[in-house]
PDB file of C-alpha atoms in Angstrom:
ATOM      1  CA  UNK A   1      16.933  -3.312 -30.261  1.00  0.00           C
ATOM      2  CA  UNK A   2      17.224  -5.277 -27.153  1.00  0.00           C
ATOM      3  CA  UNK A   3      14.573  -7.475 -25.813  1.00  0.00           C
ATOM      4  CA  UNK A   4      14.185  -5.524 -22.714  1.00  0.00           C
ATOM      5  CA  UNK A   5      13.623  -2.477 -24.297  1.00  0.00           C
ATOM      6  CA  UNK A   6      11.104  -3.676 -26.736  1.00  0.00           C
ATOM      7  CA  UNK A   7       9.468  -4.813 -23.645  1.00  0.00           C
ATOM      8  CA  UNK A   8       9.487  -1.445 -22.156  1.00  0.00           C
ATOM      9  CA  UNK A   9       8.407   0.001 -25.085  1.00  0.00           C
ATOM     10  CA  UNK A  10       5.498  -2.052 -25.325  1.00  0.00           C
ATOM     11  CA  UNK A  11       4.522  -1.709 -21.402  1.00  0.00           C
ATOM     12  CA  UNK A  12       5.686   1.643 -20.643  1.00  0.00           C
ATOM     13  CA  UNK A  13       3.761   4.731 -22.218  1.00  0.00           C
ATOM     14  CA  UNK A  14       5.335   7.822 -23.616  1.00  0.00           C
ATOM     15  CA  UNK A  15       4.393  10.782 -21.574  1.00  0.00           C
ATOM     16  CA  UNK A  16       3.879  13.427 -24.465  1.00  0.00           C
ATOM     17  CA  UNK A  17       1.518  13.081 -26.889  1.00  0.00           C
ATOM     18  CA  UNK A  18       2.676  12.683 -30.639  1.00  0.00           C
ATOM     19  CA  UNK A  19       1.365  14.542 -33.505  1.00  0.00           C
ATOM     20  CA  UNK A  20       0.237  11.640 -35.738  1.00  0.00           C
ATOM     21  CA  UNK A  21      -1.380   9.775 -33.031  1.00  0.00           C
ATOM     22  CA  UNK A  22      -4.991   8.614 -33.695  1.00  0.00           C
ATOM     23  CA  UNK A  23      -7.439   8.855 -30.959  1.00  0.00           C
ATOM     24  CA  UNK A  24      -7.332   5.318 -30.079  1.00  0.00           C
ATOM     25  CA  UNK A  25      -4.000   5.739 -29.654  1.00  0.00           C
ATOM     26  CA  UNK A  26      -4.542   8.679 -27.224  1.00  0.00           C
ATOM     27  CA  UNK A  27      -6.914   6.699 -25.327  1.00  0.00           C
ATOM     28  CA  UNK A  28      -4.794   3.730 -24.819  1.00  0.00           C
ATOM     29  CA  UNK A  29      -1.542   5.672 -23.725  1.00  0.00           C
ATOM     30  CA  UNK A  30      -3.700   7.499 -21.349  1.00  0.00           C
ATOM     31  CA  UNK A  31      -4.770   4.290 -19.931  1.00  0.00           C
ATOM     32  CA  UNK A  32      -1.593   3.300 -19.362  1.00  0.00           C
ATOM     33  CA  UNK A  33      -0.583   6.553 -17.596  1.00  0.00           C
ATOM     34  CA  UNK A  34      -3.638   5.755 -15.441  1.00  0.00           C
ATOM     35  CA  UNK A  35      -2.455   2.317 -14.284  1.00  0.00           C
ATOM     36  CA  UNK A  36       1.169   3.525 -13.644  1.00  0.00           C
ATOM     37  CA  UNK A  37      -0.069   6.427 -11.484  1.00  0.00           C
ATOM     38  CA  UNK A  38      -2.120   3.425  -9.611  1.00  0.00           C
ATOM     39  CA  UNK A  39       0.567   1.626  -8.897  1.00  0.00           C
ATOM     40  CA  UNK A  40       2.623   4.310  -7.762  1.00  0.00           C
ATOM     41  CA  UNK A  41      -0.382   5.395  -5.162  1.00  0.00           C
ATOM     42  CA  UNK A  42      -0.335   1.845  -3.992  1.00  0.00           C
ATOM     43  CA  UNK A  43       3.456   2.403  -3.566  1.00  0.00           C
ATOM     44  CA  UNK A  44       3.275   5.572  -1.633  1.00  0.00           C
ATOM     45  CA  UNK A  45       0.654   4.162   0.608  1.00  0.00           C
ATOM     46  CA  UNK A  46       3.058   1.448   1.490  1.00  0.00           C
ATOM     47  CA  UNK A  47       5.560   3.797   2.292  1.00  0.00           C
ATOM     48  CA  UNK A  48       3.700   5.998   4.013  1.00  0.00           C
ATOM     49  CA  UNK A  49       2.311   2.632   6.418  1.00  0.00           C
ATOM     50  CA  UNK A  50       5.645   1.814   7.603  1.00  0.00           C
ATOM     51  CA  UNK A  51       6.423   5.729   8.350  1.00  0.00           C
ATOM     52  CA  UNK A  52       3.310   6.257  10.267  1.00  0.00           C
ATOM     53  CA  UNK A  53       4.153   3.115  12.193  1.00  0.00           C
ATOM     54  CA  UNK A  54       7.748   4.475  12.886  1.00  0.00           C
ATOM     55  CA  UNK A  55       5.973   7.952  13.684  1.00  0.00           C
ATOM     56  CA  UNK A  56       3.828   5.921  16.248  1.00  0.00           C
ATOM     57  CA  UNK A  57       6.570   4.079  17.908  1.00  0.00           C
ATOM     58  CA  UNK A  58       8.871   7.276  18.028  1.00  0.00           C
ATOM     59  CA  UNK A  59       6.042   9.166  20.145  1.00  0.00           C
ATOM     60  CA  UNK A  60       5.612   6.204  22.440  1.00  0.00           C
ATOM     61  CA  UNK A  61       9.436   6.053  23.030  1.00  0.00           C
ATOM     62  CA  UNK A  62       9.126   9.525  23.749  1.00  0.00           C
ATOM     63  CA  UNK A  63       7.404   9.349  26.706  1.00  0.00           C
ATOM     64  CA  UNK A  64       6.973   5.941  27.625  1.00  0.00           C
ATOM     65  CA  UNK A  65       5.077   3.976  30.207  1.00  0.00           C
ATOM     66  CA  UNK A  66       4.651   0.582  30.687  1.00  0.00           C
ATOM     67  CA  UNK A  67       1.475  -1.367  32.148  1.00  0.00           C
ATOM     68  CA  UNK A  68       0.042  -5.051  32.427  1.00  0.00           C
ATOM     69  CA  UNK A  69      -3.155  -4.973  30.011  1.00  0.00           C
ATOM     70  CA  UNK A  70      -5.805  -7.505  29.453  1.00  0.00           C
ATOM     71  CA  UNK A  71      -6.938  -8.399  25.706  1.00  0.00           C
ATOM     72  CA  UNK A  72     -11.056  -7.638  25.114  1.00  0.00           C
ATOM     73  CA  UNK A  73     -10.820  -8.936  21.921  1.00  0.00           C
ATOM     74  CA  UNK A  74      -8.302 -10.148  19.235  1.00  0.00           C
ATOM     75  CA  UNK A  75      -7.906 -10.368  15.856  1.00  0.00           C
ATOM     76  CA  UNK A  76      -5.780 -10.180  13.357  1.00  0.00           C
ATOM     77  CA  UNK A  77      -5.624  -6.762  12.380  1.00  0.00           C
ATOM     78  CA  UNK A  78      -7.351  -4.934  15.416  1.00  0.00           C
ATOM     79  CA  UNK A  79      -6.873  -6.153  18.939  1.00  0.00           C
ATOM     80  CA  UNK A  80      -8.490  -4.097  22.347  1.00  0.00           C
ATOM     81  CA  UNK A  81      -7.240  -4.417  25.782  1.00  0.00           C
ATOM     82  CA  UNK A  82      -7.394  -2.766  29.005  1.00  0.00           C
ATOM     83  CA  UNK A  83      -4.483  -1.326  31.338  1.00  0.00           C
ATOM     84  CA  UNK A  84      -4.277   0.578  34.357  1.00  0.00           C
ATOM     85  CA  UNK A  85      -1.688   3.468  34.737  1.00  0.00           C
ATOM     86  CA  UNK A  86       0.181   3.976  37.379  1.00  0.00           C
ATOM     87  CA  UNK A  87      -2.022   6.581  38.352  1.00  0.00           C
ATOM     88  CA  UNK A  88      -4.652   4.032  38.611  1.00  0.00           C
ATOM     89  CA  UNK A  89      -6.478   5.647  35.913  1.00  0.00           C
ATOM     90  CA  UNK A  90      -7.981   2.380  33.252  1.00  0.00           C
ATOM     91  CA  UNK A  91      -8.098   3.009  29.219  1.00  0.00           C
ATOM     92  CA  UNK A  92      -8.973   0.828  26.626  1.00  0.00           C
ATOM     93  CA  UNK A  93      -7.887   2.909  23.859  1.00  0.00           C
ATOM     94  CA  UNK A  94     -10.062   3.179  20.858  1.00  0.00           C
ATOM     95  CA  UNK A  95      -8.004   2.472  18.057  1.00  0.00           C
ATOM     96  CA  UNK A  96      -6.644  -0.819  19.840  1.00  0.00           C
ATOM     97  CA  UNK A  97      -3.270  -1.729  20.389  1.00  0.00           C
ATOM     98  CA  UNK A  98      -0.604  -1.498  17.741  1.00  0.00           C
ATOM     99  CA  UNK A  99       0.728  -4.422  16.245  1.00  0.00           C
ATOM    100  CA  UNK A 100      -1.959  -7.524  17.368  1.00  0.00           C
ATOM    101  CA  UNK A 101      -0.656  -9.979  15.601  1.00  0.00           C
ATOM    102  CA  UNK A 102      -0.801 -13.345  18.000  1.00  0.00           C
ATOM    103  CA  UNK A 103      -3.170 -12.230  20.393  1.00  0.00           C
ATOM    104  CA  UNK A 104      -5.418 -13.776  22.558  1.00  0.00           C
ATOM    105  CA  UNK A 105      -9.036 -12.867  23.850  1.00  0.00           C
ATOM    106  CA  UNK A 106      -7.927 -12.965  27.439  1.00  0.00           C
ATOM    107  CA  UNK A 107      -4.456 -12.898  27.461  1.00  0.00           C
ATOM    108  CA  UNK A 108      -2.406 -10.989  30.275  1.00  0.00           C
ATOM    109  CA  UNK A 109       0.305  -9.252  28.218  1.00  0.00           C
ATOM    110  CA  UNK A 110       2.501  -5.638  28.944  1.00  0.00           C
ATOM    111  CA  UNK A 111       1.835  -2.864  26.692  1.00  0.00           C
ATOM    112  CA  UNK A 112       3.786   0.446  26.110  1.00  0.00           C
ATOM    113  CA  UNK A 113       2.368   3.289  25.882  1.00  0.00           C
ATOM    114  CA  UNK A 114       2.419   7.440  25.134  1.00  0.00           C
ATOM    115  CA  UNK A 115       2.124   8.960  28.710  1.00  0.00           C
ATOM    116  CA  UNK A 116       0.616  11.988  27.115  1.00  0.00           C
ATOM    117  CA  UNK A 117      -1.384  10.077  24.770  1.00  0.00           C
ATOM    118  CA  UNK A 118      -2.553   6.556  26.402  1.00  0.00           C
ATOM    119  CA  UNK A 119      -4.720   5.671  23.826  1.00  0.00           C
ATOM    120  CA  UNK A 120      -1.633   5.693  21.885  1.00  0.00           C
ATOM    121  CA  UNK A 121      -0.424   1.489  22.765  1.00  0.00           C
ATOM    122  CA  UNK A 122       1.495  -0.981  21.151  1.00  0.00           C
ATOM    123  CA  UNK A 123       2.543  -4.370  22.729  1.00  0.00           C
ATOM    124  CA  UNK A 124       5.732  -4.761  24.342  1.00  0.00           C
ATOM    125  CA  UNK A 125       9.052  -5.241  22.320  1.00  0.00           C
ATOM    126  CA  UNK A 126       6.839  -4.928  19.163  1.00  0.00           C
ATOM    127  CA  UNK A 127       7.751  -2.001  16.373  1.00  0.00           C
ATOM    128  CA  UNK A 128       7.543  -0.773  12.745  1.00  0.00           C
ATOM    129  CA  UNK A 129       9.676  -3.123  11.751  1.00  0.00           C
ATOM    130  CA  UNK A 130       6.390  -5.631  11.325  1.00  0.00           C
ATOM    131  CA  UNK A 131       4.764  -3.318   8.982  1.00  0.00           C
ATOM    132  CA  UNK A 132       7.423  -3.516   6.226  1.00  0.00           C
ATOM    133  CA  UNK A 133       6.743  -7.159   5.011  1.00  0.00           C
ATOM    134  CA  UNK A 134       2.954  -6.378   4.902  1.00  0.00           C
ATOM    135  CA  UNK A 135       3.591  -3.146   3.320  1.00  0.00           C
ATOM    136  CA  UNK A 136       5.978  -4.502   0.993  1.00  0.00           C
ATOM    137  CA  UNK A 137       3.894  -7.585  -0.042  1.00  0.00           C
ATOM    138  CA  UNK A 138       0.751  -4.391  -0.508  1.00  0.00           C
ATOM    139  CA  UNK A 139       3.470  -2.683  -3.341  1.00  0.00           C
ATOM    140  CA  UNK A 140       4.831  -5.517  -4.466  1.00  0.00           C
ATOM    141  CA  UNK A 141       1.189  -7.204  -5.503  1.00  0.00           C
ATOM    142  CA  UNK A 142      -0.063  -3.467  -6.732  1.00  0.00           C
ATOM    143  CA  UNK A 143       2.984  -3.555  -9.288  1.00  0.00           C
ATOM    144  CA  UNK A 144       2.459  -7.368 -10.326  1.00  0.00           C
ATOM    145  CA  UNK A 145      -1.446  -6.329 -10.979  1.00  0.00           C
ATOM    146  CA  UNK A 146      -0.205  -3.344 -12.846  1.00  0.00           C
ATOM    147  CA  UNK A 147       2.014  -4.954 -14.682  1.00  0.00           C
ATOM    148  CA  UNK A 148      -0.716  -7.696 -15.833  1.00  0.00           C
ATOM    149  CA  UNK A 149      -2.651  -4.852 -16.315  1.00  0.00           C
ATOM    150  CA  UNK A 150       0.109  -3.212 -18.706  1.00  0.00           C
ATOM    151  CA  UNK A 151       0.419  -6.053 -20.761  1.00  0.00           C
ATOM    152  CA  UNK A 152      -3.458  -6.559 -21.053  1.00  0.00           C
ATOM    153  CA  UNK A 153      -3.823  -3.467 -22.426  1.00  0.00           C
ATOM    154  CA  UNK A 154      -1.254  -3.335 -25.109  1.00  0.00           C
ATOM    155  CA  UNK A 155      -1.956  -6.684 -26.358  1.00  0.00           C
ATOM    156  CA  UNK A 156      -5.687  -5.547 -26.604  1.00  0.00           C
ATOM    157  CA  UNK A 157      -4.240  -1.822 -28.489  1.00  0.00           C
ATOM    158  CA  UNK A 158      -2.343  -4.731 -30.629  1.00  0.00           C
ATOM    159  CA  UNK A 159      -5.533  -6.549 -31.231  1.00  0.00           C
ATOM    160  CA  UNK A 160      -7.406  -3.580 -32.139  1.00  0.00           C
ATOM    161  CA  UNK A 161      -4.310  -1.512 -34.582  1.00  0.00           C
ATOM    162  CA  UNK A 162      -4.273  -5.105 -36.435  1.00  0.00           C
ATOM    163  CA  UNK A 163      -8.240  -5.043 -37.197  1.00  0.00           C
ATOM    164  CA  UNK A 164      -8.025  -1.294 -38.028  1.00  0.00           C
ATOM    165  CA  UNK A 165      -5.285  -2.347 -40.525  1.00  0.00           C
ATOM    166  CA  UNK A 166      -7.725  -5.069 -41.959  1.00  0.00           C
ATOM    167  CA  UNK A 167     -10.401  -2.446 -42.527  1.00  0.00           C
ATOM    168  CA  UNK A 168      -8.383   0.168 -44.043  1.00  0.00           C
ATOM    169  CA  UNK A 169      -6.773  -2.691 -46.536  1.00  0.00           C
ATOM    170  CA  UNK A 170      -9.944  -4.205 -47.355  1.00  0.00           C
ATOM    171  CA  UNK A 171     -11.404  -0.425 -47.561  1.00  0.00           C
ATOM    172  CA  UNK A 172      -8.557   0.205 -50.252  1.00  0.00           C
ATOM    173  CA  UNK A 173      -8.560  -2.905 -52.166  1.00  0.00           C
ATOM    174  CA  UNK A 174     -12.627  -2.564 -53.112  1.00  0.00           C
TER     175      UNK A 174
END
């Protein structure tokens, strides 16, 4: 048997149960189970960043308007501003503006935004593109965790099938 696949073997759980496993056994693959789902959720929550962020830029392209805005506030994941419409109507949408990154508390920048929607804003010439390196580095750490968290948990099942051993031999040999 190949390295890799004695690797897998001891990382990766079986999915069905086996008829001559012991409960501890039972426990452990279930654990395992649990920390793959994990790290699949943490996957599909990346995913699902990066397609609300396209979803978001798609409805602003949709109907798009463009105004001058001033920033409130800045930060690094949450930004406000202020604009004025054309129809001289002022928001400072609620959410803040979509991608913040390398804003200033009173900087004059252009935002675009939804027409229908104006609390819908993102800075100018930004998109989804800038959510898929923090979305990937989000999966990418969930599966290195996992993994860790894999391997801590078979060498503990290893730790714990070698002391059962012990006992039983010792149990037999008195």
């Amino acid at each position: 048997m190949s390295a890799v696949k004695r690797w897998l073997r001891f990382l990766v759980p079986r999915l069905e149960a086996d008829p001559n496993e012991t409960a501890s056994e039972r426990i452990f693959r279930r654990i395992r189970i649990g920390i793959l789902i994990a790290a699949c959720l943490v996957t599909l929550q990346s995913v699902l960043l990066v397609l609300g962020a396209w979803r978001n830029d798609r409805q602003i392209e949709r109907h798009m308007g463009v105004a001058a805005a001033e920033v409130l506030s800045a930060g690094p994941r949450r930004s406000t501003i202020e604009f004025v419409t054309p129809d001289r109507v002022t928001y400072r949408p609620e959410l803040g503006v979509l991608y913040p990154s390398e804003l200033d508390t009173g900087m004059r920048i252009y935002v675009e935004y939804d027409r229908n929607n104006p609390d819908l804003v993102r800075v100018q010439d930004r998109n989804a593109a800038l959510a898929i390196i923090p979305a990937g580095s989000i999966a990418v750490v969930g599966w290195l965790v996992a993994g860790a968290a894999l391997v801590g948990v078979s060498l503990v099942q290893r730790r714990r099938k070698a002391q059962d051993d012990i006992s039983l031999a010792s149990q037999l040999s008195s």
